[in-house]
Amino acid sequence: MKKTAFLILLVSFILSSCTRQNPQNYNELIAEARELYNAGEYEDSGKKYSEALESIADNDSILHRYEAAQALAMANQKDAAFDQLFEISEKGRFTNLGKISSDKDFHSLSTDERWMKVLSRVSENKKEAEAFVPGVVSILDTVYREDQYYRQQANDIREKYGHDSEEVRAHWELINQQDSVNLIKVKKILDEHGWLSSNLIGRKGNSALFLVIQHSDIDTQEKYLPMLREAVEKGNASPRDLALLEDRVALRQGKKQIYGSQIGINEETGEYYVSPLEDPDNVNERRAEVGLGPIQDYVANWDIIWDVEAYKKKLPELEAME
């Protein structure tokens, strides 16, 4: 198989159908299936996953099919479980051999001859993927270091010279220059290969993709936000990273953020604040859904004391400031 053709298959296993046909109902079914699984109701969970996957034509969610296979295997519905596993290994080019081979949920399948066929296919996918990864990993390792190097110095410079000082402005010019160089590299990778998972490029490489897009201009963020959403649905990126990008894009579009990840600074006083936030009362529920900790712990990093009632009263002022 040509490398280009393989890469297209590997990184283009996209969930576009989920956004075309009643995604709200689909997501509700998936949520119900997960709840049933967590409650140990594996047979009902498997049925709910199947209902969700069948509700949308050409559903290509690797993550959800993997979860469905877990539930079905735990319910001892081997044929249905293998149907999902062959789908993600053959069509989805699933590569995480370590995960699937050690997953205790699949213990009931291990004596079936089809199990070795699944593992063999995943192993082949992994080898084919690793054939092109080293060069990309090296590039992203450098990008990650360069993205973080100057930013790690920024706080010290701000504290020493003041947030509106010439030294701070000069330092951010260096950061912006490096961001431009990094963005060229990352856009090339994303445009050619898609949003590659940590399985292929490591956690640092996966983080580098996110950090560079998170630090880019609004047009670039809007371009790659759908790609990141799809990567999260496929299990190829972190929901927490997506939450941060969703918040940043929303604010730049003149909307309120959803997860409270973006912190502003009052140029006159130098005080930090939580940028305009939608439905502050329930922000911790939304944060928990994507793996973020309580907002009161998060904002404490900027010496902000979270008081939801006080925040709601001040929200109009913050919106005007933004």
Coordinates of C-alpha atoms in Angstrom, one line a residue:
M1 CA 0.0 0.0 0.0
K2 CA 1.4 3.4 -0.9
K3 CA 2.2 5.5 2.1
T4 CA -0.1 8.4 1.1
A5 CA -3.0 6.1 0.6
F6 CA -2.4 4.5 4.0
L7 CA -2.3 7.9 5.7
I8 CA -5.5 8.9 4.1
L9 CA -7.2 5.8 5.5
L10 CA -5.5 6.1 8.9
V11 CA -6.4 9.7 9.7
S12 CA -9.6 10.3 7.7
F13 CA -11.8 7.9 9.5
I14 CA -14.1 10.8 10.3
L15 CA -17.4 11.2 12.1
S16 CA -19.0 13.6 9.6
S17 CA -22.2 11.6 9.6
C18 CA -22.6 12.3 13.3
T19 CA -22.9 16.0 12.5
R20 CA -25.2 15.5 9.6
Q21 CA -28.0 13.3 11.1
N22 CA -29.4 14.2 14.5
P23 CA -26.2 14.3 16.5
Q24 CA -28.1 15.3 19.6
N25 CA -30.1 12.1 19.7
Y26 CA -26.9 10.1 18.9
N27 CA -25.0 11.7 21.7
E28 CA -27.9 11.1 24.1
L29 CA -27.9 7.4 23.2
I30 CA -24.1 7.1 23.7
A31 CA -24.4 8.8 27.1
E32 CA -27.1 6.3 28.1
A33 CA -25.0 3.4 26.9
R34 CA -22.1 4.6 29.0
E35 CA -24.2 5.0 32.1
L36 CA -25.5 1.4 31.7
Y37 CA -22.0 0.1 31.2
N38 CA -20.8 1.9 34.4
A39 CA -23.7 0.4 36.2
G40 CA -22.8 -3.1 35.1
E41 CA -25.8 -3.5 32.8
Y42 CA -23.7 -4.7 29.9
E43 CA -26.4 -6.3 27.8
D44 CA -28.5 -3.2 27.9
S45 CA -25.4 -1.0 27.3
G46 CA -24.6 -3.0 24.2
K47 CA -28.1 -2.6 22.9
K48 CA -28.0 1.1 23.5
Y49 CA -24.6 1.4 21.7
S50 CA -25.9 -0.6 18.8
E51 CA -29.0 1.6 18.6
A52 CA -26.8 4.7 18.5
L53 CA -24.4 3.4 15.9
E54 CA -27.2 2.2 13.7
S55 CA -29.1 5.6 14.0
I56 CA -26.6 7.3 11.7
A57 CA -25.7 6.0 8.3
D58 CA -22.0 5.1 7.8
N59 CA -21.1 5.8 11.4
D60 CA -17.3 5.7 11.7
S61 CA -16.7 6.5 15.4
I62 CA -13.7 4.3 16.4
L63 CA -14.1 5.4 20.1
H64 CA -17.8 4.5 20.3
R65 CA -17.4 1.2 18.4
Y66 CA -14.6 0.2 20.7
E67 CA -16.8 1.0 23.8
A68 CA -19.7 -0.9 22.1
A69 CA -17.3 -3.9 21.7
Q70 CA -16.4 -3.8 25.4
A71 CA -20.0 -3.8 26.5
L72 CA -21.0 -6.6 24.1
A73 CA -18.0 -8.7 25.1
M74 CA -18.9 -8.3 28.8
A75 CA -22.5 -9.4 27.9
N76 CA -20.9 -12.4 26.2
Q77 CA -22.4 -11.4 22.8
K78 CA -19.3 -12.5 20.9
D79 CA -20.5 -12.1 17.3
A80 CA -21.7 -8.6 17.9
A81 CA -18.5 -7.7 19.7
F82 CA -16.3 -9.0 16.9
D83 CA -18.4 -7.1 14.3
Q84 CA -17.4 -3.9 16.0
L85 CA -13.7 -4.9 16.5
F86 CA -13.3 -5.9 12.8
E87 CA -14.9 -2.6 11.9
I88 CA -12.4 -0.5 13.8
S89 CA -9.4 -2.7 13.0
E90 CA -10.0 -3.0 9.2
K91 CA -11.8 0.1 8.3
G92 CA -10.7 2.3 11.1
R93 CA -7.1 1.3 11.0
F94 CA -7.0 1.0 14.8
T95 CA -3.3 1.0 16.0
N96 CA -3.3 0.7 19.8
L97 CA -2.2 -2.9 20.2
G98 CA -1.2 -2.5 23.8
K99 CA -4.7 -1.2 24.8
I100 CA -6.8 -3.8 23.0
S101 CA -4.5 -6.8 23.9
S102 CA -4.6 -6.0 27.6
D103 CA -8.2 -4.9 27.9
K104 CA -9.9 -7.1 30.5
D105 CA -13.3 -6.5 29.0
F106 CA -12.3 -8.7 26.1
H107 CA -11.3 -11.7 28.2
S108 CA -14.3 -13.7 27.0
L109 CA -13.1 -13.3 23.4
S110 CA -9.5 -14.5 23.9
T111 CA -10.2 -18.2 23.2
D112 CA -12.1 -17.4 19.9
E113 CA -10.0 -17.8 16.8
R114 CA -11.3 -14.4 15.6
W115 CA -9.5 -12.7 18.5
M116 CA -6.0 -13.4 17.0
K117 CA -7.2 -12.1 13.7
V118 CA -8.2 -8.8 15.3
L119 CA -4.9 -8.5 17.1
S120 CA -3.0 -9.4 14.0
R121 CA -4.7 -6.7 12.0
V122 CA -4.1 -4.1 14.7
S123 CA -0.5 -5.1 14.8
E124 CA -0.2 -4.6 11.1
N125 CA -1.8 -1.2 11.4
K126 CA 0.6 -0.3 14.1
K127 CA 3.7 -1.3 12.0
E128 CA 2.5 0.6 9.0
A129 CA 1.8 3.7 11.1
E130 CA 5.2 3.6 12.7
A131 CA 6.9 3.4 9.3
F132 CA 6.2 7.2 8.8
V133 CA 6.0 8.4 12.4
P134 CA 9.6 9.1 13.4
G135 CA 10.1 12.1 11.2
V136 CA 6.8 13.7 12.4
V137 CA 7.6 12.9 16.0
S138 CA 11.0 14.6 15.7
I139 CA 9.4 17.7 14.2
L140 CA 6.7 17.9 16.9
D141 CA 9.2 17.3 19.7
T142 CA 11.1 20.4 18.5
V143 CA 7.8 22.4 18.1
Y144 CA 6.7 21.6 21.6
R145 CA 10.0 22.7 23.1
E146 CA 10.0 25.9 21.1
D147 CA 6.4 26.7 22.0
Q148 CA 7.0 26.3 25.7
Y149 CA 10.5 27.8 26.0
Y150 CA 9.7 31.5 25.9
R151 CA 6.3 31.1 27.5
Q152 CA 7.9 29.6 30.6
Q153 CA 10.0 32.8 30.9
A154 CA 7.0 35.2 30.4
N155 CA 5.7 35.2 34.0
D156 CA 9.1 36.0 35.5
I157 CA 9.6 38.9 33.1
R158 CA 6.1 40.2 33.8
E159 CA 6.7 40.0 37.6
K160 CA 10.1 41.7 37.3
Y161 CA 9.2 44.5 34.9
G162 CA 5.4 44.8 35.0
H163 CA 2.7 43.5 32.7
D164 CA 2.7 46.6 30.5
S165 CA 6.5 47.0 30.3
E166 CA 8.7 47.3 27.2
E167 CA 10.5 44.1 28.3
V168 CA 7.2 42.2 28.3
R169 CA 6.3 43.5 24.9
A170 CA 9.7 42.6 23.4
H171 CA 9.4 39.1 24.9
W172 CA 6.0 38.6 23.3
E173 CA 7.4 39.6 20.0
L174 CA 9.8 36.7 20.3
I175 CA 7.0 34.4 21.2
N176 CA 4.9 35.6 18.2
Q177 CA 7.8 35.1 15.8
Q178 CA 8.4 31.5 17.1
D179 CA 4.6 30.8 16.9
S180 CA 4.6 31.8 13.2
V181 CA 7.4 29.3 12.5
N182 CA 5.8 26.5 14.5
L183 CA 2.4 27.1 12.8
I184 CA 3.9 26.5 9.3
K185 CA 5.2 23.1 10.5
V186 CA 2.0 22.1 12.3
K187 CA -0.3 23.2 9.5
K188 CA 1.7 21.0 7.0
I189 CA 1.3 18.0 9.3
L190 CA -2.4 18.6 9.9
D191 CA -3.2 19.2 6.2
E192 CA -1.3 16.1 5.1
H193 CA -2.0 13.6 7.9
G194 CA -4.9 14.9 10.0
W195 CA -4.9 15.1 13.8
L196 CA -2.6 12.3 14.7
S197 CA -3.2 10.4 17.9
S198 CA -0.9 10.0 20.9
N199 CA -0.7 6.3 19.9
L200 CA 1.2 7.4 16.8
I201 CA 3.2 10.5 17.8
G202 CA 3.2 10.4 21.6
R203 CA 1.6 12.6 24.2
K204 CA 4.1 15.4 23.6
G205 CA 3.5 15.4 19.9
N206 CA -0.2 15.4 20.3
S207 CA 0.0 18.3 22.7
A208 CA 2.2 20.2 20.3
L209 CA -0.5 20.0 17.6
F210 CA -3.0 21.5 20.1
L211 CA -0.7 24.1 21.6
V212 CA 0.3 25.6 18.3
I213 CA -3.3 25.9 17.1
Q214 CA -4.4 27.2 20.5
H215 CA -1.8 30.0 20.1
S216 CA -2.6 30.8 16.5
D217 CA -4.9 33.4 14.9
I218 CA -8.7 33.1 14.9
D219 CA -8.9 32.1 11.2
T220 CA -6.5 29.2 11.8
Q221 CA -8.4 28.2 14.9
E222 CA -11.7 28.2 13.2
K223 CA -10.2 26.1 10.3
Y224 CA -8.9 23.3 12.6
L225 CA -11.5 23.3 15.3
P226 CA -13.7 20.9 13.4
M227 CA -10.7 18.6 12.9
L228 CA -10.0 18.6 16.7
R229 CA -13.6 17.9 17.4
E230 CA -13.5 14.8 15.2
A231 CA -10.2 13.7 16.7
V232 CA -11.7 13.8 20.2
E233 CA -14.7 11.8 19.0
K234 CA -12.3 9.2 17.6
G235 CA -10.2 9.1 20.8
N236 CA -7.3 10.7 19.0
A237 CA -7.2 13.9 21.1
S238 CA -8.0 15.2 24.6
P239 CA -11.4 16.5 25.4
R240 CA -9.7 19.0 27.7
D241 CA -7.7 20.4 24.8
L242 CA -10.9 20.7 22.8
A243 CA -12.6 22.6 25.7
L244 CA -9.8 25.1 25.8
L245 CA -9.9 25.8 22.1
E246 CA -13.7 26.0 22.1
D247 CA -13.5 28.6 24.8
R248 CA -10.8 30.7 23.0
V249 CA -12.7 30.6 19.7
A250 CA -16.0 31.5 21.3
L251 CA -14.5 34.6 23.0
R252 CA -12.8 35.7 19.8
Q253 CA -16.2 35.4 18.0
G254 CA -17.7 37.7 20.6
K255 CA -19.5 34.9 22.5
K256 CA -19.1 33.7 26.0
Q257 CA -16.8 30.8 26.9
I258 CA -18.3 27.5 28.1
Y259 CA -15.7 25.9 30.4
G260 CA -14.1 29.0 32.1
S261 CA -10.6 28.2 30.8
Q262 CA -9.8 31.6 29.5
I263 CA -8.4 34.2 31.9
G264 CA -8.3 38.0 31.2
I265 CA -6.3 40.7 32.7
N266 CA -7.5 44.2 33.6
E267 CA -5.0 46.5 31.8
E268 CA -5.5 49.3 34.3
T269 CA -5.2 47.3 37.6
G270 CA -3.2 44.3 36.4
E271 CA -5.8 42.0 38.1
Y272 CA -6.9 38.7 36.5
Y273 CA -10.5 37.7 36.0
V274 CA -12.5 34.9 34.4
S275 CA -13.4 36.0 30.9
P276 CA -17.2 36.1 30.2
L277 CA -18.7 32.7 30.9
E278 CA -22.0 31.1 29.9
D279 CA -24.1 29.7 32.7
P280 CA -21.6 30.2 35.6
D281 CA -23.8 28.2 38.0
N282 CA -23.2 24.9 36.1
V283 CA -19.6 25.4 34.9
N284 CA -18.1 22.7 37.1
E285 CA -20.5 20.1 35.7
R286 CA -19.4 21.0 32.2
R287 CA -15.7 21.0 33.2
A288 CA -16.1 17.6 34.8
E289 CA -17.5 16.2 31.5
V290 CA -14.3 17.0 29.7
G291 CA -11.9 16.0 32.5
L292 CA -11.2 19.5 33.9
G293 CA -11.1 20.1 37.7
P294 CA -13.3 22.5 39.6
I295 CA -13.1 26.1 38.4
Q296 CA -12.3 27.4 41.9
D297 CA -9.1 25.3 41.9
Y298 CA -8.2 26.4 38.4
V299 CA -8.6 30.1 38.9
A300 CA -6.6 30.0 42.1
N301 CA -3.5 29.8 39.9
W302 CA -4.1 33.5 39.1
D303 CA -5.1 34.4 42.7
I304 CA -8.7 34.6 41.7
I305 CA -11.3 33.6 44.4
W306 CA -14.3 32.0 42.7
D307 CA -17.6 33.4 43.9
V308 CA -20.3 32.6 41.5
E309 CA -22.8 35.1 42.7
A310 CA -20.3 37.9 42.7
Y311 CA -19.1 36.8 39.3
K312 CA -22.7 37.0 37.9
K313 CA -23.1 40.5 39.2
K314 CA -19.8 41.6 37.6
L315 CA -20.4 39.8 34.3
P316 CA -21.8 42.8 32.4
E317 CA -18.7 44.8 33.4
L318 CA -16.5 42.0 32.2
E319 CA -18.4 41.7 28.9
A320 CA -17.9 45.4 28.3
M321 CA -14.2 45.1 29.1
E322 CA -13.7 42.2 26.7

